[in-house]
PDB file of C-alpha atoms in Angstrom:
ATOM      1  CA  MET W   1      -1.141  -5.585 -25.847  1.00 78.00           C
ATOM      2  CA  ARG W   2       2.368  -5.426 -23.938  1.00 93.00           C
ATOM      3  CA  ILE W   3       2.609  -2.815 -21.164  1.00 97.00           C
ATOM      4  CA  LYS W   4       5.645  -1.296 -20.199  1.00 98.00           C
ATOM      5  CA  TYR W   5       5.600  -0.832 -16.307  1.00 98.00           C
ATOM      6  CA  GLY W   6       7.436   1.621 -14.084  1.00 98.00           C
ATOM      7  CA  ILE W   7       8.093   1.114 -10.525  1.00 98.00           C
ATOM      8  CA  VAL W   8       8.474   4.158  -8.180  1.00 98.00           C
ATOM      9  CA  GLY W   9       9.334   2.976  -4.670  1.00 95.00           C
ATOM     10  CA  CYS W  10      11.002  -0.279  -4.746  1.00 94.00           C
ATOM     11  CA  GLY W  11      10.646  -1.286  -0.973  1.00 93.00           C
ATOM     12  CA  ALA W  12       8.368  -4.155   0.507  1.00 94.00           C
ATOM     13  CA  ILE W  13       5.658  -3.481  -1.907  1.00 96.00           C
ATOM     14  CA  GLY W  14       7.151  -1.942  -5.415  1.00 97.00           C
ATOM     15  CA  GLY W  15       9.963  -4.392  -5.003  1.00 97.00           C
ATOM     16  CA  PHE W  16       7.780  -7.531  -4.439  1.00 97.00           C
ATOM     17  CA  TYR W  17       5.214  -6.410  -7.132  1.00 98.00           C
ATOM     18  CA  GLY W  18       7.429  -5.313  -9.740  1.00 98.00           C
ATOM     19  CA  SER W  19       9.863  -8.350  -9.330  1.00 98.00           C
ATOM     20  CA  LYS W  20       7.077 -10.498  -9.751  1.00 98.00           C
ATOM     21  CA  LEU W  21       5.951  -8.997 -13.178  1.00 98.00           C
ATOM     22  CA  ALA W  22       9.588  -8.758 -14.314  1.00 98.00           C
ATOM     23  CA  PHE W  23      10.084 -12.373 -13.501  1.00 98.00           C
ATOM     24  CA  SER W  24       7.206 -13.558 -15.133  1.00 98.00           C
ATOM     25  CA  GLY W  25       8.766 -11.907 -18.460  1.00 98.00           C
ATOM     26  CA  LYS W  26       6.960  -8.129 -18.224  1.00 98.00           C
ATOM     27  CA  GLU W  27       8.836  -5.284 -19.179  1.00 98.00           C
ATOM     28  CA  VAL W  28       9.531  -3.588 -15.880  1.00 98.00           C
ATOM     29  CA  HIS W  29      11.583  -0.462 -15.261  1.00 98.00           C
ATOM     30  CA  PHE W  30      12.830   0.323 -11.463  1.00 98.00           C
ATOM     31  CA  LEU W  31      13.331   3.839  -9.937  1.00 98.00           C
ATOM     32  CA  LEU W  32      15.805   3.034  -7.042  1.00 95.00           C
ATOM     33  CA  HIS W  33      17.329   5.732  -4.353  1.00 90.00           C
ATOM     34  CA  ARG W  34      19.943   3.900  -2.218  1.00 90.00           C
ATOM     35  CA  ASP W  35      19.755   0.720  -3.662  1.00 94.00           C
ATOM     36  CA  TYR W  36      20.702   1.796  -6.988  1.00 97.00           C
ATOM     37  CA  GLU W  37      24.221   0.680  -7.334  1.00 96.00           C
ATOM     38  CA  PHE W  38      23.677  -2.530  -5.399  1.00 97.00           C
ATOM     39  CA  VAL W  39      20.972  -3.746  -7.597  1.00 97.00           C
ATOM     40  CA  CYS W  40      22.543  -2.567 -10.837  1.00 96.00           C
ATOM     41  CA  GLU W  41      25.732  -5.025  -9.705  1.00 96.00           C
ATOM     42  CA  ASN W  42      23.452  -7.839  -7.624  1.00 97.00           C
ATOM     43  CA  GLY W  43      20.120  -7.883  -8.824  1.00 97.00           C
ATOM     44  CA  LEU W  44      16.975  -8.216  -6.965  1.00 98.00           C
ATOM     45  CA  GLN W  45      16.270 -11.039  -4.831  1.00 98.00           C
ATOM     46  CA  VAL W  46      12.605 -11.873  -3.411  1.00 97.00           C
ATOM     47  CA  ASP W  47      12.449 -14.660  -0.539  1.00 97.00           C
ATOM     48  CA  SER W  48       9.173 -15.639  -0.785  1.00 96.00           C
ATOM     49  CA  CYS W  49       6.741 -18.034   0.923  1.00 94.00           C
ATOM     50  CA  ASP W  50       5.505 -18.841  -2.454  1.00 94.00           C
ATOM     51  CA  GLY W  51       8.939 -19.715  -3.808  1.00 95.00           C
ATOM     52  CA  SER W  52      12.170 -17.299  -3.784  1.00 97.00           C
ATOM     53  CA  PHE W  53      13.438 -16.056  -6.853  1.00 98.00           C
ATOM     54  CA  HIS W  54      16.314 -13.721  -8.275  1.00 98.00           C
ATOM     55  CA  LEU W  55      16.309 -10.969 -10.926  1.00 98.00           C
ATOM     56  CA  ASP W  56      19.909 -11.206 -12.715  1.00 96.00           C
ATOM     57  CA  HIS W  57      18.985  -8.336 -14.825  1.00 95.00           C
ATOM     58  CA  VAL W  58      17.183  -5.344 -13.490  1.00 97.00           C
ATOM     59  CA  ASN W  59      16.320  -2.053 -15.625  1.00 98.00           C
ATOM     60  CA  ALA W  60      17.415   0.119 -12.838  1.00 98.00           C
ATOM     61  CA  TYR W  61      17.564   4.005 -12.794  1.00 98.00           C
ATOM     62  CA  ALA W  62      18.879   6.554 -10.473  1.00 97.00           C
ATOM     63  CA  LYS W  63      16.799   9.195 -11.909  1.00 97.00           C
ATOM     64  CA  ALA W  64      13.366   9.592 -13.174  1.00 97.00           C
ATOM     65  CA  ALA W  65      14.905  11.802 -16.105  1.00 97.00           C
ATOM     66  CA  ASP W  66      16.810   8.486 -17.112  1.00 98.00           C
ATOM     67  CA  MET W  67      13.596   6.421 -17.318  1.00 98.00           C
ATOM     68  CA  PRO W  68      11.355   5.776 -20.454  1.00 98.00           C
ATOM     69  CA  LYS W  69       7.916   6.795 -20.938  1.00 98.00           C
ATOM     70  CA  CYS W  70       5.494   4.020 -19.181  1.00 98.00           C
ATOM     71  CA  ASP W  71       2.107   2.517 -19.647  1.00 98.00           C
ATOM     72  CA  VAL W  72       1.394   2.011 -16.247  1.00 98.00           C
ATOM     73  CA  VAL W  73       3.484   3.407 -13.240  1.00 98.00           C
ATOM     74  CA  LEU W  74       3.105   1.648  -9.796  1.00 98.00           C
ATOM     75  CA  VAL W  75       3.770   3.647  -7.108  1.00 98.00           C
ATOM     76  CA  GLY W  76       4.943   1.753  -3.710  1.00 97.00           C
ATOM     77  CA  LEU W  77       6.384   4.922  -1.947  1.00 96.00           C
ATOM     78  CA  LYS W  78       5.106   5.825   1.463  1.00 95.00           C
ATOM     79  CA  SER W  79       2.660   8.228   1.347  1.00 97.00           C
ATOM     80  CA  VAL W  80       4.712  10.741   3.370  1.00 97.00           C
ATOM     81  CA  ASN W  81       6.797  10.951   0.283  1.00 97.00           C
ATOM     82  CA  ASN W  82       3.999  12.090  -2.054  1.00 98.00           C
ATOM     83  CA  GLY W  83       5.234  15.566  -2.205  1.00 97.00           C
ATOM     84  CA  LEU W  84       7.949  14.002  -4.482  1.00 97.00           C
ATOM     85  CA  LEU W  85       5.286  12.706  -7.144  1.00 98.00           C
ATOM     86  CA  GLY W  86       5.196  15.945  -8.697  1.00 97.00           C
ATOM     87  CA  GLN W  87       8.734  15.835  -9.750  1.00 97.00           C
ATOM     88  CA  LEU W  88       9.053  11.968 -10.104  1.00 98.00           C
ATOM     89  CA  LEU W  89       6.121  11.300 -12.167  1.00 98.00           C
ATOM     90  CA  PRO W  90       6.150  13.696 -15.322  1.00 98.00           C
ATOM     91  CA  PRO W  91       9.434  12.002 -16.997  1.00 98.00           C
ATOM     92  CA  LEU W  92       7.755   8.684 -16.941  1.00 98.00           C
ATOM     93  CA  LEU W  93       4.130   9.657 -18.106  1.00 98.00           C
ATOM     94  CA  HIS W  94       2.710   9.793 -21.730  1.00 98.00           C
ATOM     95  CA  GLU W  95      -0.685  11.436 -22.597  1.00 97.00           C
ATOM     96  CA  LYS W  96      -2.469   7.685 -21.764  1.00 97.00           C
ATOM     97  CA  SER W  97      -0.356   6.360 -18.878  1.00 98.00           C
ATOM     98  CA  VAL W  98      -2.193   5.018 -15.747  1.00 98.00           C
ATOM     99  CA  VAL W  99      -0.777   5.526 -12.428  1.00 98.00           C
ATOM    100  CA  ILE W 100      -1.834   3.039  -9.688  1.00 98.00           C
ATOM    101  CA  LEU W 101      -1.211   4.160  -6.188  1.00 98.00           C
ATOM    102  CA  ILE W 102      -0.220   0.744  -3.977  1.00 98.00           C
ATOM    103  CA  GLN W 103      -0.366   2.796  -0.729  1.00 97.00           C
ATOM    104  CA  ASN W 104      -2.296   2.860   2.342  1.00 96.00           C
ATOM    105  CA  GLY W 105      -4.669   5.555   3.406  1.00 98.00           C
ATOM    106  CA  ILE W 106      -7.648   7.443   2.280  1.00 98.00           C
ATOM    107  CA  GLY W 107      -7.608  10.622  -0.094  1.00 98.00           C
ATOM    108  CA  LEU W 108      -4.533   9.438  -1.818  1.00 98.00           C
ATOM    109  CA  GLU W 109      -6.012   9.493  -5.371  1.00 98.00           C
ATOM    110  CA  GLU W 110      -8.096  12.844  -4.811  1.00 98.00           C
ATOM    111  CA  ASP W 111      -4.832  14.486  -3.959  1.00 98.00           C
ATOM    112  CA  LEU W 112      -2.753  13.147  -6.909  1.00 98.00           C
ATOM    113  CA  GLN W 113      -5.707  14.177  -9.221  1.00 98.00           C
ATOM    114  CA  GLN W 114      -5.300  17.889  -8.057  1.00 98.00           C
ATOM    115  CA  VAL W 115      -1.884  17.868  -8.996  1.00 98.00           C
ATOM    116  CA  PHE W 116      -2.370  16.111 -12.362  1.00 98.00           C
ATOM    117  CA  PRO W 117      -6.031  16.774 -13.572  1.00 98.00           C
ATOM    118  CA  LYS W 118      -5.854  14.767 -16.570  1.00 97.00           C
ATOM    119  CA  LEU W 119      -3.812  11.739 -15.344  1.00 98.00           C
ATOM    120  CA  GLN W 120      -5.550   8.279 -15.136  1.00 98.00           C
ATOM    121  CA  ILE W 121      -5.124   7.074 -11.605  1.00 98.00           C
ATOM    122  CA  ALA W 122      -6.255   3.802  -9.976  1.00 98.00           C
ATOM    123  CA  ALA W 123      -5.863   2.298  -6.460  1.00 98.00           C
ATOM    124  CA  GLY W 124      -3.841  -0.825  -5.694  1.00 97.00           C
ATOM    125  CA  LEU W 125      -4.828  -2.513  -2.438  1.00 95.00           C
ATOM    126  CA  ALA W 126      -2.251  -4.916  -1.349  1.00 95.00           C
ATOM    127  CA  PHE W 127      -2.992  -7.887   0.943  1.00 91.00           C
ATOM    128  CA  ILE W 128       0.480  -9.100   1.968  1.00 92.00           C
ATOM    129  CA  CYS W 129       2.857  -9.415   4.736  1.00 90.00           C
ATOM    130  CA  SER W 130       6.289  -8.310   3.077  1.00 92.00           C
ATOM    131  CA  ALA W 131       9.335  -6.304   4.194  1.00 91.00           C
ATOM    132  CA  LYS W 132      12.623  -5.090   2.513  1.00 92.00           C
ATOM    133  CA  THR W 133      15.196  -6.729   4.682  1.00 92.00           C
ATOM    134  CA  ALA W 134      18.634  -5.630   2.782  1.00 95.00           C
ATOM    135  CA  PRO W 135      19.536  -3.766   0.011  1.00 95.00           C
ATOM    136  CA  GLY W 136      17.938  -5.391  -3.133  1.00 96.00           C
ATOM    137  CA  VAL W 137      16.265  -8.058  -0.966  1.00 97.00           C
ATOM    138  CA  VAL W 138      12.302  -8.289  -0.129  1.00 97.00           C
ATOM    139  CA  SER W 139      10.969 -10.772   2.334  1.00 96.00           C
ATOM    140  CA  HIS W 140       7.474 -12.065   1.377  1.00 95.00           C
ATOM    141  CA  GLN W 141       6.280 -13.799   4.404  1.00 92.00           C
ATOM    142  CA  CYS W 142       2.549 -14.535   3.684  1.00 91.00           C
ATOM    143  CA  TYR W 143      -0.469 -13.529   1.449  1.00 91.00           C
ATOM    144  CA  GLY W 144       0.129 -11.402  -1.420  1.00 95.00           C
ATOM    145  CA  SER W 145      -3.169 -10.507  -3.362  1.00 95.00           C
ATOM    146  CA  ILE W 146      -3.856  -7.102  -4.823  1.00 96.00           C
ATOM    147  CA  ASN W 147      -7.289  -5.524  -5.553  1.00 95.00           C
ATOM    148  CA  ILE W 148      -7.340  -2.846  -8.179  1.00 97.00           C
ATOM    149  CA  GLY W 149     -10.020   0.240  -7.711  1.00 97.00           C
ATOM    150  CA  ASN W 150     -10.697   2.412 -10.756  1.00 98.00           C
ATOM    151  CA  TYR W 151     -10.513   6.106  -9.590  1.00 98.00           C
ATOM    152  CA  SER W 152     -10.084   7.729 -12.753  1.00 98.00           C
ATOM    153  CA  VAL W 153      -9.205   5.426 -15.611  1.00 98.00           C
ATOM    154  CA  GLU W 154     -10.893   5.528 -18.931  1.00 97.00           C
ATOM    155  CA  ASP W 155      -8.801   2.937 -20.837  1.00 97.00           C
ATOM    156  CA  MET W 156     -10.459  -0.019 -19.229  1.00 97.00           C
ATOM    157  CA  PRO W 157      -8.899  -2.365 -21.986  1.00 96.00           C
ATOM    158  CA  LEU W 158      -5.501  -1.223 -20.460  1.00 97.00           C
ATOM    159  CA  LEU W 159      -6.403  -1.890 -16.829  1.00 97.00           C
ATOM    160  CA  THR W 160      -7.948  -5.195 -17.863  1.00 97.00           C
ATOM    161  CA  THR W 161      -4.402  -6.004 -19.273  1.00 98.00           C
ATOM    162  CA  VAL W 162      -2.863  -5.041 -15.971  1.00 98.00           C
ATOM    163  CA  ILE W 163      -4.795  -7.350 -14.037  1.00 98.00           C
ATOM    164  CA  GLU W 164      -4.096 -10.209 -16.501  1.00 98.00           C
ATOM    165  CA  ASP W 165      -0.459  -9.248 -16.042  1.00 98.00           C
ATOM    166  CA  PHE W 166      -0.802  -9.663 -12.340  1.00 98.00           C
ATOM    167  CA  ARG W 167      -2.489 -12.928 -12.536  1.00 98.00           C
ATOM    168  CA  SER W 168       0.062 -14.499 -15.084  1.00 98.00           C
ATOM    169  CA  ALA W 169       2.768 -13.603 -12.684  1.00 98.00           C
ATOM    170  CA  GLY W 170       1.110 -15.463  -9.977  1.00 97.00           C
ATOM    171  CA  ILE W 171      -0.460 -12.807  -8.202  1.00 97.00           C
ATOM    172  CA  THR W 172      -4.345 -13.080  -7.143  1.00 97.00           C
ATOM    173  CA  THR W 173      -5.673  -9.885  -8.451  1.00 97.00           C
ATOM    174  CA  ASN W 174      -9.354  -8.637  -8.681  1.00 96.00           C
ATOM    175  CA  GLN W 175     -11.153  -5.280  -9.867  1.00 96.00           C
ATOM    176  CA  VAL W 176     -13.243  -3.698  -7.326  1.00 94.00           C
ATOM    177  CA  GLU W 177     -14.998  -0.966  -6.547  1.00 97.00           C
ATOM    178  CA  TYR W 178     -12.902   2.117  -5.695  1.00 97.00           C
ATOM    179  CA  HIS W 179     -14.393   3.417  -2.360  1.00 97.00           C
ATOM    180  CA  GLU W 180     -15.134  -0.155  -1.128  1.00 95.00           C
ATOM    181  CA  ALA W 181     -11.626  -1.151  -1.603  1.00 94.00           C
ATOM    182  CA  ARG W 182      -9.695   1.890  -0.106  1.00 97.00           C
ATOM    183  CA  TRP W 183     -12.325   1.316   3.365  1.00 97.00           C
ATOM    184  CA  LYS W 184     -11.856  -2.211   3.509  1.00 95.00           C
ATOM    185  CA  LYS W 185      -8.261  -1.793   3.459  1.00 95.00           C
ATOM    186  CA  ALA W 186      -8.657   0.696   6.139  1.00 97.00           C
ATOM    187  CA  VAL W 187     -10.687  -1.701   8.470  1.00 98.00           C
ATOM    188  CA  TRP W 188      -7.361  -3.680   8.853  1.00 97.00           C
ATOM    189  CA  ASN W 189      -4.775  -0.973   8.627  1.00 97.00           C
ATOM    190  CA  MET W 190      -6.116   1.724  11.081  1.00 98.00           C
ATOM    191  CA  PRO W 191      -6.299  -0.797  14.220  1.00 98.00           C
ATOM    192  CA  PHE W 192      -3.237  -2.989  13.514  1.00 98.00           C
ATOM    193  CA  ASN W 193      -0.569  -0.207  12.265  1.00 98.00           C
ATOM    194  CA  GLY W 194      -1.042   2.039  15.079  1.00 98.00           C
ATOM    195  CA  MET W 195      -1.802  -0.359  17.883  1.00 98.00           C
ATOM    196  CA  THR W 196       1.550  -1.988  17.092  1.00 98.00           C
ATOM    197  CA  VAL W 197       3.373   0.903  17.146  1.00 98.00           C
ATOM    198  CA  ALA W 198       1.570   2.415  20.444  1.00 98.00           C
ATOM    199  CA  LEU W 199       2.018  -0.943  22.592  1.00 98.00           C
ATOM    200  CA  ASN W 200       5.175  -2.016  20.602  1.00 98.00           C
ATOM    201  CA  THR W 201       4.041  -5.380  19.699  1.00 98.00           C
ATOM    202  CA  GLN W 202       2.964  -7.524  16.677  1.00 97.00           C
ATOM    203  CA  THR W 203      -0.137  -8.406  15.278  1.00 97.00           C
ATOM    204  CA  ASP W 204      -0.368 -12.008  17.244  1.00 97.00           C
ATOM    205  CA  LEU W 205       0.238 -10.591  20.580  1.00 98.00           C
ATOM    206  CA  LEU W 206      -2.498  -8.074  20.112  1.00 98.00           C
ATOM    207  CA  LEU W 207      -5.124 -10.660  19.067  1.00 98.00           C
ATOM    208  CA  GLY W 208      -3.890 -13.052  21.805  1.00 98.00           C
ATOM    209  CA  ASN W 209      -4.856 -10.895  24.701  1.00 98.00           C
ATOM    210  CA  PRO W 210      -8.497 -10.521  25.142  1.00 98.00           C
ATOM    211  CA  SER W 211      -8.479  -6.962  26.188  1.00 98.00           C
ATOM    212  CA  THR W 212      -6.472  -5.726  23.119  1.00 98.00           C
ATOM    213  CA  ARG W 213      -8.248  -8.280  20.935  1.00 98.00           C
ATOM    214  CA  GLN W 214     -11.816  -6.510  21.617  1.00 98.00           C
ATOM    215  CA  LEU W 215     -10.043  -3.173  21.470  1.00 98.00           C
ATOM    216  CA  ILE W 216      -8.989  -3.805  17.703  1.00 98.00           C
ATOM    217  CA  PHE W 217     -12.163  -5.152  17.069  1.00 98.00           C
ATOM    218  CA  ASP W 218     -14.192  -2.137  18.314  1.00 98.00           C
ATOM    219  CA  GLN W 219     -11.637  -0.067  16.190  1.00 98.00           C
ATOM    220  CA  MET W 220     -12.304  -2.180  13.077  1.00 98.00           C
ATOM    221  CA  MET W 221     -16.167  -1.504  13.639  1.00 98.00           C
ATOM    222  CA  GLU W 222     -15.605   2.401  13.978  1.00 98.00           C
ATOM    223  CA  VAL W 223     -14.010   2.004  10.292  1.00 98.00           C
ATOM    224  CA  VAL W 224     -17.087   0.082   9.385  1.00 98.00           C
ATOM    225  CA  GLU W 225     -19.556   2.660  10.621  1.00 98.00           C
ATOM    226  CA  ALA W 226     -17.450   5.567   9.046  1.00 98.00           C
ATOM    227  CA  ALA W 227     -17.623   3.814   5.802  1.00 98.00           C
ATOM    228  CA  LYS W 228     -21.489   2.876   5.870  1.00 98.00           C
ATOM    229  CA  SER W 229     -21.890   6.734   6.830  1.00 98.00           C
ATOM    230  CA  LEU W 230     -19.944   7.673   3.644  1.00 98.00           C
ATOM    231  CA  GLY W 231     -22.368   5.609   1.611  1.00 98.00           C
ATOM    232  CA  VAL W 232     -19.832   2.791   0.825  1.00 97.00           C
ATOM    233  CA  ALA W 233     -21.156  -0.672   0.317  1.00 95.00           C
ATOM    234  CA  HIS W 234     -19.971  -4.093   1.649  1.00 95.00           C
ATOM    235  CA  VAL W 235     -17.919  -2.812   4.313  1.00 97.00           C
ATOM    236  CA  ASP W 236     -19.632  -4.459   7.132  1.00 97.00           C
ATOM    237  CA  LYS W 237     -19.382  -6.698  10.648  1.00 98.00           C
ATOM    238  CA  ALA W 238     -18.916  -9.670   8.667  1.00 98.00           C
ATOM    239  CA  PHE W 239     -15.940  -8.435   6.750  1.00 97.00           C
ATOM    240  CA  ALA W 240     -14.407  -7.152   9.954  1.00 98.00           C
ATOM    241  CA  GLU W 241     -14.783 -10.622  11.409  1.00 98.00           C
ATOM    242  CA  ASN W 242     -13.254 -12.075   8.516  1.00 97.00           C
ATOM    243  CA  MET W 243     -10.040  -9.690   9.004  1.00 96.00           C
ATOM    244  CA  MET W 244      -9.970 -10.876  12.516  1.00 98.00           C
ATOM    245  CA  GLU W 245      -9.497 -14.473  11.495  1.00 97.00           C
ATOM    246  CA  THR W 246      -7.435 -13.722   8.400  1.00 94.00           C
ATOM    247  CA  THR W 247      -5.021 -12.101  11.078  1.00 95.00           C
ATOM    248  CA  ASP W 248      -5.160 -15.097  13.458  1.00 96.00           C
ATOM    249  CA  ALA W 249      -3.796 -17.106  10.486  1.00 93.00           C
ATOM    250  CA  MET W 250      -0.810 -14.811   9.696  1.00 90.00           C
ATOM    251  CA  VAL W 251       2.587 -15.321  11.002  1.00 89.00           C
ATOM    252  CA  PRO W 252       3.558 -12.874  13.575  1.00 93.00           C
ATOM    253  CA  TYR W 253       3.938  -9.627  11.943  1.00 92.00           C
ATOM    254  CA  SER W 254       5.153  -6.051  12.267  1.00 94.00           C
ATOM    255  CA  PRO W 255       2.953  -3.950   9.825  1.00 95.00           C
ATOM    256  CA  SER W 256       4.617  -1.135   7.709  1.00 94.00           C
ATOM    257  CA  MET W 257       4.128   1.500  10.213  1.00 97.00           C
ATOM    258  CA  LYS W 258       5.712  -0.451  13.246  1.00 97.00           C
ATOM    259  CA  LEU W 259       8.697  -1.054  10.937  1.00 94.00           C
ATOM    260  CA  ASP W 260       8.821   2.833  10.247  1.00 96.00           C
ATOM    261  CA  PHE W 261       8.885   3.319  13.704  1.00 97.00           C
ATOM    262  CA  ASP W 262      11.450   0.970  14.622  1.00 97.00           C
ATOM    263  CA  PHE W 263      13.669   2.088  11.761  1.00 94.00           C
ATOM    264  CA  HIS W 264      13.168   5.911  12.706  1.00 96.00           C
ATOM    265  CA  ARG W 265      11.151   6.677   9.517  1.00 96.00           C
ATOM    266  CA  PRO W 266       8.258   8.988   9.394  1.00 97.00           C
ATOM    267  CA  MET W 267       4.914   7.272  10.169  1.00 98.00           C
ATOM    268  CA  GLU W 268       1.967   7.675   7.694  1.00 98.00           C
ATOM    269  CA  ILE W 269      -0.305   9.099  10.153  1.00 98.00           C
ATOM    270  CA  ASP W 270      -1.936  11.804   7.725  1.00 98.00           C
ATOM    271  CA  TYR W 271      -3.827   9.479   5.463  1.00 98.00           C
ATOM    272  CA  LEU W 272      -3.921   6.492   7.511  1.00 98.00           C
ATOM    273  CA  TYR W 273      -5.654   8.473  10.654  1.00 98.00           C
ATOM    274  CA  THR W 274      -6.190  12.089  10.078  1.00 98.00           C
ATOM    275  CA  ARG W 275      -7.858  12.029   6.681  1.00 98.00           C
ATOM    276  CA  PRO W 276     -10.354   9.256   7.291  1.00 98.00           C
ATOM    277  CA  ILE W 277     -11.216  10.493  10.900  1.00 98.00           C
ATOM    278  CA  HIS W 278     -11.912  13.820   9.087  1.00 98.00           C
ATOM    279  CA  GLU W 279     -13.931  12.399   6.192  1.00 98.00           C
ATOM    280  CA  ALA W 280     -16.151  10.543   8.882  1.00 98.00           C
ATOM    281  CA  ALA W 281     -16.628  13.649  10.570  1.00 98.00           C
ATOM    282  CA  LYS W 282     -17.841  15.436   7.718  1.00 98.00           C
ATOM    283  CA  VAL W 283     -20.864  13.297   7.525  1.00 98.00           C
ATOM    284  CA  GLY W 284     -21.350  13.380  11.420  1.00 98.00           C
ATOM    285  CA  CYS W 285     -19.593   9.860  12.226  1.00 98.00           C
ATOM    286  CA  ALA W 286     -17.107  10.143  15.205  1.00 98.00           C
ATOM    287  CA  MET W 287     -14.209   7.521  15.559  1.00 98.00           C
ATOM    288  CA  PRO W 288     -13.377   8.215  19.234  1.00 98.00           C
ATOM    289  CA  LYS W 289     -10.911   5.161  19.715  1.00 98.00           C
ATOM    290  CA  LEU W 290      -9.075   5.622  16.579  1.00 98.00           C
ATOM    291  CA  GLN W 291      -8.913   9.171  16.947  1.00 98.00           C
ATOM    292  CA  MET W 292      -7.424   8.584  20.415  1.00 98.00           C
ATOM    293  CA  LEU W 293      -4.981   6.252  18.759  1.00 98.00           C
ATOM    294  CA  GLU W 294      -4.198   8.943  16.238  1.00 98.00           C
ATOM    295  CA  ALA W 295      -3.231  11.534  19.252  1.00 98.00           C
ATOM    296  CA  LEU W 296      -0.820   8.640  20.849  1.00 98.00           C
ATOM    297  CA  LEU W 297       0.791   8.400  17.513  1.00 98.00           C
ATOM    298  CA  ARG W 298       1.200  12.125  17.147  1.00 98.00           C
ATOM    299  CA  PHE W 299       2.949  12.145  20.409  1.00 98.00           C
ATOM    300  CA  ILE W 300       5.073   8.957  19.833  1.00 98.00           C
ATOM    301  CA  ALA W 301       6.310  10.792  16.449  1.00 97.00           C
ATOM    302  CA  GLN W 302       7.156  14.020  18.171  1.00 96.00           C
ATOM    303  CA  ASN W 303       8.765  12.318  21.278  1.00 96.00           C
ATOM    304  CA  TYR W 304      10.482   9.130  20.331  1.00 92.00           C
TER     305      TYR W 304
END
């Protein structure tokens, strides 16, 4: 089965995974905004710790209406722009299309399903350090795996082929239980994204200081307890400890929210903080340290 891929959001995430698929010979169509003319003339460049490469010819489009119908659409937009999906997705979809949201947060798939009740949706949970550093250029610093969690996909052979395509492109990919995948990603995202903004720092310095290291771990354990309270399996203390060790081994890193703050872009507070805190509260689980962090981020977003 040969899959036709569409990429919506060609930045650090969509640009990286879409380019990897295209470089491996898959048919990939990219929806671009500000970079459209540059990419048409110069292609896409991925500077990667696993080996850099360049795409000379890119199926690039400035408008969703100009794109072909795709079997699988990978959404790499920041979640603050998800309100645009109601307009961006329909031209790309046929009746059996699958949309994979490679985004951070809790509740993303549920909200998209309300807009498109019959749409097949999955979650893409990327474990990667990457950033868009210039027009048409993605810098991949370390890691790069992605887990796929099925939210409402009925066409399992198609999802299996997607996983095989990612693997053939050199991307470590596994299918995991949806809720487990989303909350495991939150174990890392909720502490590190917000703390790097609140303290204007990077991951290595947070873990290098005993006080903030303990605070990060305490925040991770709030996410673990929230997941347990919601009945999510396999999100435990051992996983949080592994995330600490994994981050120790990272290059000094500014997460996506820190980059958004640095470049004066809206921060993804709603899906990264407000929604999971609300979901936990519904089952009687408080997240006080993360609730305080959310309040700090709301203040920063309004005043800086």
